[in-house]
Short mmCIF file of C-alpha atoms in Angstrom, two decimals:
data_model
loop_
_atom_site.label_atom_id
_atom_site.label_comp_id
_atom_site.label_asym_id
_atom_site.label_seq_id
_atom_site.Cartn_x
_atom_site.Cartn_y
_atom_site.Cartn_z
CA MET S 137 -0.45 -36.54 -7.50
CA ASN S 138 -0.96 -37.93 -4.00
CA PHE S 139 -2.44 -41.36 -4.59
CA LEU S 140 -3.69 -41.78 -1.04
CA GLU S 141 -5.71 -38.59 -1.50
CA ARG S 142 -7.20 -40.14 -4.63
CA ALA S 143 -8.11 -43.22 -2.59
CA LEU S 144 -9.89 -40.99 -0.07
CA GLU S 145 -11.86 -39.40 -2.91
CA LEU S 146 -12.86 -42.81 -4.26
CA ALA S 147 -13.98 -43.99 -0.83
CA GLU S 148 -16.60 -41.23 -0.69
CA ARG S 149 -18.40 -42.80 -3.64
CA GLY S 150 -19.57 -45.50 -1.27
CA ARG S 151 -20.98 -43.05 1.28
CA GLY S 152 -24.50 -44.06 2.26
CA THR S 153 -24.44 -47.55 0.72
CA THR S 154 -21.79 -49.52 2.62
CA GLN S 155 -23.28 -49.64 6.14
CA PRO S 156 -22.55 -51.19 8.49
CA ASN S 157 -19.17 -51.36 6.75
CA PRO S 158 -16.96 -48.26 6.47
CA VAL S 159 -16.25 -46.48 3.20
CA VAL S 160 -12.90 -47.52 1.69
CA GLY S 161 -11.03 -46.50 -1.45
CA ALA S 162 -8.06 -48.10 -3.20
CA VAL S 163 -5.64 -47.13 -5.98
CA LEU S 164 -3.04 -49.33 -7.68
CA VAL S 165 -0.02 -47.57 -9.16
CA ARG S 166 2.82 -48.97 -11.29
CA ASP S 167 5.64 -46.89 -12.74
CA GLY S 168 3.88 -43.72 -11.60
CA GLU S 169 0.68 -44.56 -13.47
CA ILE S 170 -2.68 -45.56 -12.01
CA VAL S 171 -3.50 -49.05 -13.27
CA GLY S 172 -6.52 -49.79 -11.11
CA GLU S 173 -9.03 -48.02 -8.89
CA GLY S 174 -11.86 -49.25 -6.70
CA TRP S 175 -14.04 -48.52 -3.72
CA HIS S 176 -16.30 -50.54 -1.45
CA GLU S 177 -19.82 -50.15 -2.80
CA ARG S 178 -22.10 -52.30 -0.63
CA LYS S 179 -21.90 -54.74 2.26
CA GLY S 180 -21.50 -58.28 0.98
CA GLU S 181 -19.91 -57.09 -2.27
CA PRO S 182 -16.16 -56.93 -3.04
CA HIS S 183 -14.01 -54.56 -1.01
CA ALA S 184 -12.12 -51.63 -2.50
CA GLU S 185 -8.86 -53.57 -2.94
CA ALA S 186 -10.59 -56.41 -4.76
CA ASN S 187 -12.32 -54.01 -7.13
CA ALA S 188 -9.04 -52.23 -7.90
CA LEU S 189 -7.27 -55.55 -8.52
CA VAL S 190 -9.93 -56.59 -11.04
CA VAL S 191 -9.44 -53.34 -12.97
CA ALA S 192 -5.65 -53.68 -12.92
CA GLY S 193 -5.50 -57.34 -13.93
CA ASP S 194 -1.92 -58.45 -14.64
CA ARG S 195 -0.70 -54.87 -14.24
CA ALA S 196 -1.13 -55.26 -10.46
CA ARG S 197 2.07 -57.33 -10.28
CA GLY S 198 4.89 -55.17 -8.94
CA SER S 199 2.54 -52.25 -8.22
CA THR S 200 1.92 -50.15 -5.12
CA LEU S 201 -1.50 -50.26 -3.50
CA TYR S 202 -2.77 -47.13 -1.76
CA VAL S 203 -5.77 -47.96 0.42
CA THR S 204 -7.57 -45.87 3.04
CA LEU S 205 -8.11 -48.75 5.52
CA GLU S 206 -5.88 -51.72 6.32
CA PRO S 207 -6.75 -54.71 4.08
CA CYS S 208 -8.79 -57.26 5.99
CA ALA S 209 -7.04 -60.48 7.02
CA SER S 210 -9.96 -62.84 7.56
CA TRP S 211 -13.07 -64.13 5.89
CA GLY S 212 -16.28 -62.17 6.36
CA SER S 213 -18.92 -61.59 3.71
CA THR S 214 -16.04 -61.59 1.22
CA PRO S 215 -12.59 -63.24 1.00
CA PRO S 216 -9.66 -61.62 2.87
CA CYS S 217 -8.21 -58.73 0.90
CA ALA S 218 -4.67 -59.12 2.27
CA GLN S 219 -4.36 -62.55 0.66
CA ALA S 220 -5.80 -61.25 -2.62
CA VAL S 221 -3.15 -58.50 -2.63
CA ILE S 222 -0.41 -61.07 -2.02
CA ASP S 223 -1.72 -63.40 -4.73
CA ALA S 224 -1.81 -60.52 -7.23
CA GLY S 225 1.89 -59.83 -6.72
CA VAL S 226 1.53 -56.32 -5.34
CA ALA S 227 4.96 -55.18 -4.15
CA ARG S 228 4.07 -52.38 -1.73
CA VAL S 229 1.02 -51.30 0.26
CA VAL S 230 0.41 -47.83 1.74
CA VAL S 231 -2.42 -47.76 4.30
CA GLY S 232 -4.31 -44.72 5.60
CA THR S 233 -5.24 -46.22 8.96
CA ARG S 234 -5.25 -49.54 10.80
CA ASP S 235 -8.42 -51.61 11.12
CA PRO S 236 -9.37 -51.84 14.83
CA ASN S 237 -12.00 -54.52 14.23
CA PRO S 238 -10.55 -57.70 15.81
CA SER S 239 -12.43 -59.88 13.33
CA ALA S 240 -10.67 -58.25 10.35
CA ALA S 241 -7.40 -56.77 11.68
CA GLY S 242 -3.91 -58.09 10.99
CA GLY S 243 -3.67 -57.41 7.30
CA LEU S 244 -0.41 -55.47 7.52
CA GLU S 245 1.27 -58.27 9.44
CA GLN S 246 0.07 -60.82 6.90
CA LEU S 247 1.42 -58.70 4.05
CA ARG S 248 4.82 -58.25 5.73
CA GLU S 249 5.14 -61.96 6.38
CA ALA S 250 4.57 -62.55 2.66
CA GLY S 251 7.35 -60.12 1.75
CA VAL S 252 5.16 -57.18 0.76
CA GLU S 253 6.58 -53.79 1.74
CA THR S 254 4.13 -51.84 3.90
CA GLU S 255 3.78 -48.25 5.02
CA LEU S 256 1.29 -46.63 7.39
CA ALA S 257 0.31 -43.02 6.69
CA GLU S 258 1.27 -40.36 9.21
CA ASP S 259 0.24 -36.85 10.19
CA GLU S 260 -2.47 -35.19 8.08
CA PHE S 261 -3.28 -38.09 5.77
CA ALA S 262 -3.51 -40.46 8.71
CA PHE S 263 -5.98 -38.11 10.39
CA ARG S 264 -8.02 -37.70 7.21
CA ALA S 265 -8.25 -41.45 6.81
CA ARG S 266 -9.52 -41.77 10.38
CA GLN S 267 -11.80 -38.76 10.02
CA GLN S 268 -13.45 -40.24 6.94
CA ILE S 269 -14.65 -43.23 8.97
CA GLU S 270 -14.84 -41.56 12.40
CA ALA S 271 -18.35 -42.80 13.15
CA TRP S 272 -17.48 -46.40 12.27
CA LEU S 273 -14.24 -46.26 14.27
CA THR S 274 -16.08 -45.06 17.38
CA TRP S 275 -18.82 -47.65 16.90
CA VAL S 276 -16.24 -50.45 16.65
CA THR S 277 -13.80 -49.35 19.37
CA LYS S 278 -16.14 -47.79 21.96
CA GLY S 279 -19.39 -49.65 21.36
CA ARG S 280 -21.43 -46.45 21.03
CA PRO S 281 -22.36 -43.97 18.30
CA PHE S 282 -20.07 -41.12 17.30
CA VAL S 283 -21.82 -38.06 18.76
CA THR S 284 -21.77 -34.66 17.07
CA TYR S 285 -23.30 -31.75 18.95
CA LYS S 286 -24.67 -29.07 16.64
CA VAL S 287 -25.73 -25.68 17.99
CA ALA S 288 -26.34 -22.14 16.74
CA THR S 289 -25.29 -19.17 18.86
CA THR S 290 -25.17 -15.42 18.67
CA LEU S 291 -21.84 -13.63 18.75
CA ASP S 292 -22.25 -13.16 22.50
CA GLY S 293 -22.79 -16.91 22.98
CA ARG S 294 -26.56 -17.00 23.48
CA LEU S 295 -28.86 -19.73 22.18
CA THR S 296 -31.94 -17.54 21.73
CA LEU S 297 -32.64 -14.26 20.00
CA PRO S 298 -35.64 -12.27 21.30
CA GLY S 299 -38.39 -11.93 18.72
CA LEU S 300 -36.80 -14.27 16.16
CA ARG S 301 -37.28 -17.98 15.55
CA TRP S 302 -33.90 -18.58 13.90
CA ILE S 303 -30.44 -17.51 14.96
CA SER S 304 -28.55 -18.92 11.98
CA SER S 305 -28.76 -18.13 8.28
CA GLU S 306 -30.76 -20.03 5.68
CA GLU S 307 -27.53 -21.56 4.35
CA SER S 308 -26.64 -22.85 7.81
CA ARG S 309 -30.11 -24.34 8.28
CA ARG S 310 -29.80 -26.15 4.96
CA LEU S 311 -26.44 -27.57 6.04
CA VAL S 312 -28.11 -28.86 9.23
CA HIS S 313 -30.60 -30.79 7.08
CA GLU S 314 -27.67 -32.27 5.16
CA LEU S 315 -26.09 -33.28 8.49
CA ARG S 316 -29.34 -34.96 9.52
CA ALA S 317 -29.50 -36.84 6.23
CA ALA S 318 -25.95 -38.12 6.78
CA SER S 319 -26.62 -39.24 10.38
CA ASP S 320 -28.11 -42.49 11.60
CA ALA S 321 -30.02 -40.71 14.37
CA VAL S 322 -30.86 -37.16 15.49
CA ALA S 323 -31.75 -36.28 19.07
CA VAL S 324 -32.96 -33.44 21.27
CA GLY S 325 -33.76 -33.18 24.96
CA MET S 326 -37.20 -33.09 26.53
CA GLY S 327 -37.07 -29.32 27.00
CA THR S 328 -36.59 -28.74 23.28
CA ALA S 329 -39.24 -31.34 22.43
CA ARG S 330 -41.80 -29.57 24.59
CA ALA S 331 -40.88 -26.02 23.59
CA ASP S 332 -40.28 -26.44 19.85
CA ARG S 333 -41.98 -29.75 18.94
CA PRO S 334 -39.30 -30.38 16.28
CA ALA S 335 -39.75 -32.89 13.47
CA LEU S 336 -35.97 -33.55 13.19
CA THR S 337 -36.41 -34.76 9.61
CA ALA S 338 -33.95 -34.05 6.79
CA ARG S 339 -35.91 -31.85 4.40
CA ASP S 340 -35.28 -30.48 0.90
CA VAL S 341 -31.82 -32.03 0.56
CA GLY S 342 -32.71 -35.20 -1.37
CA ALA S 343 -32.21 -37.45 1.65
CA ALA S 344 -32.03 -41.12 0.66
CA ARG S 345 -33.29 -42.05 4.12
CA GLN S 346 -34.47 -40.34 7.26
CA PRO S 347 -32.55 -40.66 10.54
CA ARG S 348 -34.08 -42.13 13.65
CA ARG S 349 -35.51 -39.21 15.62
CA LEU S 350 -35.00 -39.35 19.38
CA VAL S 351 -35.77 -37.48 22.58
CA PHE S 352 -33.49 -38.05 25.59
CA GLY S 353 -35.25 -37.51 28.93
CA ALA S 354 -38.09 -38.55 31.19
CA GLY S 355 -41.49 -38.85 29.55
CA PRO S 356 -44.18 -38.60 28.66
CA LEU S 357 -43.74 -37.01 25.25
CA PRO S 358 -45.94 -34.02 24.45
CA ALA S 359 -49.05 -34.82 22.44
CA GLY S 360 -48.36 -34.73 18.70
CA VAL S 361 -44.58 -35.14 19.01
CA GLU S 362 -43.68 -38.12 16.85
CA LEU S 363 -40.24 -38.84 18.24
CA GLU S 364 -38.77 -41.91 19.97
CA LEU S 365 -38.35 -41.55 23.72
CA VAL S 366 -34.97 -42.56 25.18
CA SER S 367 -35.21 -42.46 28.96
CA GLY S 368 -32.65 -44.89 30.42
CA PRO S 369 -29.14 -44.15 31.71
CA LEU S 370 -27.17 -42.34 28.99
CA GLU S 371 -24.29 -44.78 28.59
CA GLU S 372 -26.66 -47.78 28.49
CA GLU S 373 -28.89 -46.14 25.91
CA LEU S 374 -25.92 -45.28 23.70
CA ARG S 375 -24.75 -48.90 23.86
CA ARG S 376 -28.26 -50.04 22.95
CA LEU S 377 -28.39 -47.68 19.99
CA ALA S 378 -25.00 -48.97 18.83
CA ASP S 379 -26.26 -52.55 19.09
CA GLU S 380 -29.16 -51.50 16.88
CA GLY S 381 -26.75 -50.26 14.20
CA ILE S 382 -26.65 -46.55 15.03
CA GLN S 383 -23.09 -45.43 14.27
CA SER S 384 -23.61 -41.65 14.15
CA LEU S 385 -25.79 -39.47 16.38
CA LEU S 386 -26.40 -35.78 15.69
CA LEU S 387 -27.27 -34.04 18.92
CA GLU S 388 -29.38 -30.89 18.75
CA GLY S 389 -31.16 -29.02 21.52
CA GLY S 390 -30.29 -26.91 24.50
CA PRO S 391 -27.63 -26.66 27.21
CA THR S 392 -29.16 -29.18 29.64
CA LEU S 393 -28.88 -32.09 27.22
CA ALA S 394 -25.49 -30.90 25.94
CA ARG S 395 -24.10 -30.68 29.48
CA SER S 396 -25.25 -34.21 30.34
CA PHE S 397 -23.50 -35.60 27.25
CA LEU S 398 -20.42 -33.48 27.94
CA GLN S 399 -20.19 -34.65 31.55
CA ALA S 400 -20.39 -38.25 30.34
CA ALA S 401 -17.52 -37.52 27.89
CA VAL S 402 -19.55 -38.78 24.94
CA ILE S 403 -19.55 -35.69 22.73
CA ASP S 404 -16.95 -36.37 20.05
CA LYS S 405 -17.33 -33.38 17.73
CA LEU S 406 -18.72 -29.89 18.22
CA LEU S 407 -20.27 -27.81 15.43
CA VAL S 408 -21.07 -24.23 16.42
CA PHE S 409 -22.82 -21.93 13.95
CA VAL S 410 -21.99 -18.40 15.11
CA ALA S 411 -24.35 -15.75 13.76
CA PRO S 412 -23.32 -12.08 13.46
CA LYS S 413 -25.96 -11.03 15.96
CA LEU S 414 -26.03 -9.99 19.62
CA SER S 415 -28.73 -11.23 21.98
CA GLY S 416 -27.80 -9.84 25.38
CA ALA S 417 -29.81 -12.47 27.26
CA GLY S 418 -30.76 -16.12 27.26
CA PRO S 419 -29.11 -19.52 27.81
CA THR S 420 -25.51 -20.17 26.83
CA LEU S 421 -23.87 -23.12 25.12
CA PHE S 422 -23.28 -25.56 27.98
CA ALA S 423 -24.35 -23.54 31.03
CA GLU S 424 -21.75 -23.89 33.80
CA LEU S 425 -18.98 -26.46 33.39
CA ASP S 426 -17.17 -28.28 36.17
CA GLU S 427 -13.83 -27.67 34.44
CA PRO S 428 -12.50 -26.22 31.18
CA VAL S 429 -12.72 -28.35 28.03
CA GLU S 430 -10.14 -28.10 25.27
CA LEU S 431 -11.04 -28.63 21.62
CA ARG S 432 -8.64 -30.07 19.06
CA ARG S 433 -8.30 -29.50 15.33
CA LEU S 434 -10.42 -26.37 15.45
CA GLU S 435 -11.51 -25.13 12.03
CA ALA S 436 -13.61 -22.18 10.88
CA ARG S 437 -15.44 -21.53 7.63
CA SER S 438 -18.16 -19.21 6.40
CA VAL S 439 -21.67 -20.56 5.84
CA GLY S 440 -23.88 -17.79 4.51
CA ALA S 441 -23.59 -14.91 6.96
CA ASP S 442 -22.47 -17.25 9.76
CA VAL S 443 -19.15 -18.76 10.79
CA LEU S 444 -19.11 -22.51 11.41
CA LEU S 445 -16.61 -23.58 14.08
CA THR S 446 -15.71 -27.29 14.11
CA GLY S 447 -13.63 -28.96 16.77
CA TYR S 448 -13.07 -32.36 18.35
CA LEU S 449 -13.44 -33.31 21.98
CA ASN S 450 -12.64 -36.94 21.16
CA GLU S 451 -10.47 -37.07 18.06
CA PRO S 452 -10.91 -40.21 15.89
#
Protein backbone atom coordinates (compact mmCIF):
# COMPACT_ATOMS: atom_id res chain seq x y z
CA MET A 1 0.00 0.00 0.00
CA ASN A 2 1.26 3.48 -0.83
CA PHE A 3 0.65 5.45 2.34
CA LEU A 4 1.01 8.84 0.67
CA GLU A 5 -1.81 7.86 -1.67
CA ARG A 6 -3.90 7.04 1.39
CA ALA A 7 -3.09 10.49 2.78
CA LEU A 8 -4.31 12.05 -0.48
CA GLU A 9 -7.57 10.11 -0.15
CA LEU A 10 -8.04 11.28 3.42
CA ALA A 11 -7.40 14.90 2.46
CA GLU A 12 -10.41 14.86 0.13
CA ARG A 13 -12.70 14.33 3.11
CA GLY A 14 -12.10 17.95 4.00
CA ARG A 15 -13.04 19.25 0.54
CA GLY A 16 -15.51 22.11 0.85
CA THR A 17 -15.09 22.69 4.59
CA THR A 18 -11.50 23.83 5.12
CA GLN A 19 -11.44 27.15 3.23
CA PRO A 20 -9.48 29.30 3.17
CA ASN A 21 -7.11 26.54 4.27
CA PRO A 22 -6.10 23.75 1.86
CA VAL A 23 -7.20 20.15 2.24
CA VAL A 24 -4.53 18.00 3.93
CA GLY A 25 -4.35 14.33 4.86
CA ALA A 26 -1.96 12.45 7.14
CA VAL A 27 -1.14 8.81 7.90
CA LEU A 28 1.11 7.45 10.66
CA VAL A 29 2.74 4.08 10.02
CA ARG A 30 4.81 1.90 12.36
CA ASP A 31 6.19 -1.52 11.45
CA GLY A 32 4.21 -1.44 8.21
CA GLU A 33 0.89 -0.89 9.98
CA ILE A 34 -1.25 2.24 10.00
CA VAL A 35 -1.51 3.45 13.60
CA GLY A 36 -3.16 6.80 13.01
CA GLU A 37 -5.01 8.72 10.31
CA GLY A 38 -6.33 12.25 10.10
CA TRP A 39 -7.33 15.08 7.83
CA HIS A 40 -7.92 18.80 8.22
CA GLU A 41 -11.65 19.27 8.69
CA ARG A 42 -12.25 22.99 9.25
CA LYS A 43 -10.31 26.22 9.62
CA GLY A 44 -9.48 26.86 13.26
CA GLU A 45 -9.64 23.16 14.11
CA PRO A 46 -6.66 20.76 14.38
CA HIS A 47 -4.63 20.06 11.27
CA ALA A 48 -4.32 16.62 9.68
CA GLU A 49 -1.09 15.75 11.51
CA ALA A 50 -2.54 16.64 14.89
CA ASN A 51 -5.62 14.52 14.27
CA ALA A 52 -3.50 11.54 13.21
CA LEU A 53 -1.27 11.91 16.29
CA VAL A 54 -4.30 11.84 18.59
CA VAL A 55 -5.48 8.58 17.01
CA ALA A 56 -2.02 7.01 17.23
CA GLY A 57 -1.27 8.03 20.82
CA ASP A 58 1.91 6.39 22.10
CA ARG A 59 2.17 4.33 18.92
CA ALA A 60 3.34 7.48 17.10
CA ARG A 61 6.80 7.15 18.68
CA GLY A 62 9.21 5.74 16.12
CA SER A 63 6.63 5.90 13.32
CA THR A 64 6.69 7.41 9.84
CA LEU A 65 4.31 10.25 9.04
CA TYR A 66 3.00 10.55 5.49
CA VAL A 67 1.40 13.96 4.95
CA THR A 68 0.25 15.67 1.76
CA LEU A 69 1.49 19.16 2.73
CA GLU A 70 4.58 20.19 4.70
CA PRO A 71 3.77 20.45 8.44
CA CYS A 72 3.38 24.08 9.47
CA ALA A 73 6.19 25.61 11.52
CA SER A 74 4.46 28.54 13.19
CA TRP A 75 1.42 29.42 15.22
CA GLY A 76 -1.77 30.29 13.37
CA SER A 77 -5.27 29.31 14.42
CA THR A 78 -3.67 26.13 15.81
CA PRO A 79 -0.26 25.18 17.26
CA PRO A 80 2.60 24.38 14.84
CA CYS A 81 2.36 20.82 13.56
CA ALA A 82 6.11 20.36 13.09
CA GLN A 83 6.70 20.75 16.82
CA ALA A 84 3.82 18.38 17.62
CA VAL A 85 5.42 15.76 15.34
CA ILE A 86 8.77 16.21 17.10
CA ASP A 87 7.21 16.00 20.55
CA ALA A 88 5.40 12.79 19.61
CA GLY A 89 8.68 11.09 18.72
CA VAL A 90 7.93 10.51 15.05
CA ALA A 91 11.11 9.20 13.40
CA ARG A 92 10.49 9.99 9.74
CA VAL A 93 8.26 12.33 7.74
CA VAL A 94 7.33 11.97 4.05
CA VAL A 95 5.80 15.13 2.56
CA GLY A 96 3.79 15.44 -0.66
CA THR A 97 4.66 19.08 -1.33
CA ARG A 98 6.25 22.08 0.36
CA ASP A 99 4.13 24.83 1.91
CA PRO A 100 4.76 28.10 0.00
CA ASN A 101 2.94 30.22 2.57
CA PRO A 102 5.68 32.28 4.28
CA SER A 103 3.67 32.44 7.50
CA ALA A 104 3.65 28.63 7.83
CA ALA A 105 6.64 27.33 5.83
CA GLY A 106 9.83 25.85 7.28
CA GLY A 107 8.45 22.71 8.82
CA LEU A 108 10.88 20.38 7.07
CA GLU A 109 13.86 22.40 8.27
CA GLN A 110 12.53 22.37 11.82
CA LEU A 111 12.06 18.60 11.68
CA ARG A 112 15.58 18.01 10.33
CA GLU A 113 17.11 20.19 13.02
CA ALA A 114 15.36 18.03 15.62
CA GLY A 115 16.81 14.85 14.11
CA VAL A 116 13.69 13.69 12.27
CA GLU A 117 14.41 12.05 8.91
CA THR A 118 12.53 13.80 6.10
CA GLU A 119 11.68 13.00 2.50
CA LEU A 120 9.94 15.09 -0.15
CA ALA A 121 7.83 13.23 -2.72
CA GLU A 122 8.92 13.29 -6.35
CA ASP A 123 7.42 12.74 -9.79
CA GLU A 124 3.78 11.65 -9.94
CA PHE A 125 2.97 11.79 -6.23
CA ALA A 126 4.53 15.21 -5.94
CA PHE A 127 2.35 16.43 -8.81
CA ARG A 128 -0.78 14.85 -7.33
CA ALA A 129 -0.11 16.54 -4.01
CA ARG A 130 0.21 19.90 -5.76
CA GLN A 131 -2.76 19.21 -8.02
CA GLN A 132 -4.99 18.46 -5.05
CA ILE A 133 -4.47 21.99 -3.72
CA GLU A 134 -3.78 23.76 -7.04
CA ALA A 135 -6.26 26.56 -6.42
CA TRP A 136 -4.85 27.31 -2.96
CA LEU A 137 -1.27 27.18 -4.24
CA THR A 138 -2.03 29.72 -6.98
CA TRP A 139 -3.93 31.93 -4.55
CA VAL A 140 -0.99 31.95 -2.12
CA THR A 141 1.90 32.24 -4.59
CA LYS A 142 0.40 34.45 -7.32
CA GLY A 143 -2.20 36.46 -5.43
CA ARG A 144 -4.99 35.58 -7.85
CA PRO A 145 -7.53 32.78 -8.34
CA PHE A 146 -6.66 29.56 -10.14
CA VAL A 147 -8.47 29.92 -13.47
CA THR A 148 -9.99 26.97 -15.32
CA TYR A 149 -11.43 27.61 -18.77
CA LYS A 150 -14.24 25.22 -19.65
CA VAL A 151 -15.59 25.01 -23.20
CA ALA A 152 -17.56 22.62 -25.40
CA THR A 153 -16.63 22.20 -29.06
CA THR A 154 -17.61 20.13 -32.04
CA LEU A 155 -15.12 17.74 -33.58
CA ASP A 156 -14.18 20.43 -36.09
CA GLY A 157 -13.46 22.91 -33.28
CA ARG A 158 -16.58 25.08 -33.46
CA LEU A 159 -18.37 26.57 -30.45
CA THR A 160 -21.86 26.59 -31.98
CA LEU A 161 -24.02 24.02 -33.69
CA PRO A 162 -26.72 25.37 -36.04
CA GLY A 163 -30.22 24.61 -34.84
CA LEU A 164 -29.16 23.16 -31.47
CA ARG A 165 -28.81 24.79 -28.06
CA TRP A 166 -26.29 22.31 -26.66
CA ILE A 167 -23.11 20.93 -28.18
CA SER A 168 -22.20 18.57 -25.34
CA SER A 169 -24.00 15.57 -23.88
CA GLU A 170 -26.25 15.56 -20.83
CA GLU A 171 -23.49 13.84 -18.84
CA SER A 172 -21.04 16.60 -19.75
CA ARG A 173 -23.52 19.30 -18.76
CA ARG A 174 -24.02 17.64 -15.39
CA LEU A 175 -20.25 17.57 -14.86
CA VAL A 176 -20.17 21.31 -15.59
CA HIS A 177 -22.66 21.87 -12.77
CA GLU A 178 -20.39 19.84 -10.48
CA LEU A 179 -17.46 22.03 -11.55
CA ARG A 180 -19.48 25.14 -10.72
CA ALA A 181 -20.37 23.75 -7.31
CA ALA A 182 -16.67 23.13 -6.60
CA SER A 183 -15.59 26.63 -7.71
CA ASP A 184 -15.56 29.84 -5.71
CA ALA A 185 -16.68 31.86 -8.74
CA VAL A 186 -17.96 31.30 -12.28
CA ALA A 187 -17.62 33.89 -15.04
CA VAL A 188 -18.62 34.66 -18.61
CA GLY A 189 -18.00 37.60 -20.92
CA MET A 190 -20.46 40.30 -21.85
CA GLY A 191 -21.19 38.71 -25.23
CA THR A 192 -22.34 35.48 -23.59
CA ALA A 193 -24.30 37.39 -20.95
CA ARG A 194 -26.22 39.28 -23.62
CA ALA A 195 -26.75 36.36 -25.98
CA ASP A 196 -27.53 33.55 -23.51
CA ARG A 197 -28.48 35.33 -20.26
CA PRO A 198 -26.95 32.45 -18.25
CA ALA A 199 -27.74 31.86 -14.58
CA LEU A 200 -24.33 30.21 -13.91
CA THR A 201 -25.75 28.41 -10.88
CA ALA A 202 -24.85 24.85 -9.88
CA ARG A 203 -28.08 22.92 -10.32
CA ASP A 204 -29.24 19.39 -9.47
CA VAL A 205 -25.88 18.30 -8.03
CA GLY A 206 -26.55 18.89 -4.32
CA ALA A 207 -24.35 21.98 -4.19
CA ALA A 208 -23.56 23.00 -0.60
CA ARG A 209 -23.11 26.58 -1.79
CA GLN A 210 -23.42 28.57 -4.97
CA PRO A 211 -20.39 30.23 -6.59
CA ARG A 212 -20.16 33.95 -7.12
CA ARG A 213 -21.46 34.60 -10.64
CA LEU A 214 -19.54 37.18 -12.66
CA VAL A 215 -19.51 38.94 -16.00
CA PHE A 216 -16.20 40.36 -17.26
CA GLY A 217 -16.62 43.34 -19.59
CA ALA A 218 -17.99 46.84 -19.99
CA GLY A 219 -21.54 47.38 -18.79
CA PRO A 220 -24.33 47.87 -18.47
CA LEU A 221 -25.66 44.38 -17.84
CA PRO A 222 -28.73 43.33 -19.84
CA ALA A 223 -32.03 43.71 -18.01
CA GLY A 224 -32.87 40.62 -15.97
CA VAL A 225 -29.29 39.28 -15.84
CA GLU A 226 -28.51 38.77 -12.16
CA LEU A 227 -24.75 38.54 -12.39
CA GLU A 228 -21.96 40.64 -10.86
CA LEU A 229 -20.25 43.00 -13.28
CA VAL A 230 -16.44 42.99 -13.31
CA SER A 231 -15.23 45.82 -15.53
CA GLY A 232 -11.75 46.89 -14.37
CA PRO A 233 -8.36 45.83 -15.74
CA LEU A 234 -8.15 42.03 -15.71
CA GLU A 235 -5.09 41.60 -13.50
CA GLU A 236 -6.42 44.13 -10.96
CA GLU A 237 -9.81 42.47 -10.82
CA LEU A 238 -8.26 39.04 -10.30
CA ARG A 239 -6.19 40.41 -7.41
CA ARG A 240 -9.32 41.96 -5.94
CA LEU A 241 -11.21 38.69 -6.20
CA ALA A 242 -8.31 36.89 -4.51
CA ASP A 243 -8.35 39.45 -1.69
CA GLU A 244 -12.04 38.67 -1.28
CA GLY A 245 -11.26 34.97 -0.80
CA ILE A 246 -11.86 33.69 -4.33
CA GLN A 247 -9.31 30.91 -4.85
CA SER A 248 -10.84 29.18 -7.89
CA LEU A 249 -12.51 30.74 -10.93
CA LEU A 250 -14.32 28.68 -13.57
CA LEU A 251 -14.32 30.58 -16.83
CA GLU A 252 -17.11 29.87 -19.31
CA GLY A 253 -18.14 31.79 -22.41
CA GLY A 254 -16.80 32.51 -25.85
CA PRO A 255 -13.48 33.12 -27.61
CA THR A 256 -13.23 36.87 -26.90
CA LEU A 257 -13.12 36.42 -23.13
CA ALA A 258 -10.93 33.30 -23.41
CA ARG A 259 -8.41 35.13 -25.61
CA SER A 260 -8.14 38.05 -23.19
CA PHE A 261 -7.39 35.67 -20.30
CA LEU A 262 -4.98 33.69 -22.46
CA GLN A 263 -3.09 36.80 -23.55
CA ALA A 264 -2.75 37.80 -19.90
CA ALA A 265 -1.34 34.30 -19.13
CA VAL A 266 -3.92 33.73 -16.41
CA ILE A 267 -5.60 30.57 -17.69
CA ASP A 268 -4.15 27.74 -15.63
CA LYS A 269 -6.17 24.73 -16.78
CA LEU A 270 -8.16 24.00 -19.92
CA LEU A 271 -11.16 21.65 -20.03
CA VAL A 272 -12.46 20.96 -23.54
CA PHE A 273 -15.57 18.83 -24.01
CA VAL A 274 -15.35 17.53 -27.59
CA ALA A 275 -18.66 16.33 -28.99
CA PRO A 276 -18.86 13.79 -31.85
CA LYS A 277 -20.53 16.34 -34.11
CA LEU A 278 -19.48 18.52 -37.04
CA SER A 279 -20.63 22.12 -37.34
CA GLY A 280 -18.89 23.48 -40.42
CA ALA A 281 -19.24 27.10 -39.30
CA GLY A 282 -19.08 29.37 -36.29
CA PRO A 283 -16.50 30.69 -33.82
CA THR A 284 -13.51 28.62 -32.75
CA LEU A 285 -11.92 28.07 -29.37
CA PHE A 286 -9.65 31.10 -28.98
CA ALA A 287 -9.98 32.82 -32.37
CA GLU A 288 -6.53 33.80 -33.68
CA LEU A 289 -3.54 33.49 -31.35
CA ASP A 290 -0.39 35.58 -31.44
CA GLU A 291 1.74 32.45 -30.99
CA PRO A 292 1.29 28.73 -30.34
CA VAL A 293 0.47 27.59 -26.80
CA GLU A 294 1.63 24.24 -25.46
CA LEU A 295 -0.41 22.27 -22.95
CA ARG A 296 1.13 19.99 -20.33
CA ARG A 297 -0.15 16.82 -18.69
CA LEU A 298 -2.83 16.35 -21.32
CA GLU A 299 -5.43 13.74 -20.39
CA ALA A 300 -8.52 12.41 -22.15
CA ARG A 301 -11.56 10.57 -20.82
CA SER A 302 -15.06 9.79 -22.01
CA VAL A 303 -18.01 11.69 -20.56
CA GLY A 304 -21.22 10.37 -22.06
CA ALA A 305 -20.81 10.59 -25.83
CA ASP A 306 -18.12 13.28 -25.50
CA VAL A 307 -14.39 13.23 -24.87
CA LEU A 308 -13.10 15.54 -22.13
CA LEU A 309 -9.59 16.85 -22.78
CA THR A 310 -7.77 18.30 -19.76
CA GLY A 311 -4.46 20.10 -19.90
CA TYR A 312 -2.44 22.69 -18.00
CA LEU A 313 -1.13 25.99 -19.28
CA ASN A 314 0.25 26.82 -15.83
CA GLU A 315 1.02 23.61 -13.98
CA PRO A 316 0.66 23.79 -10.17
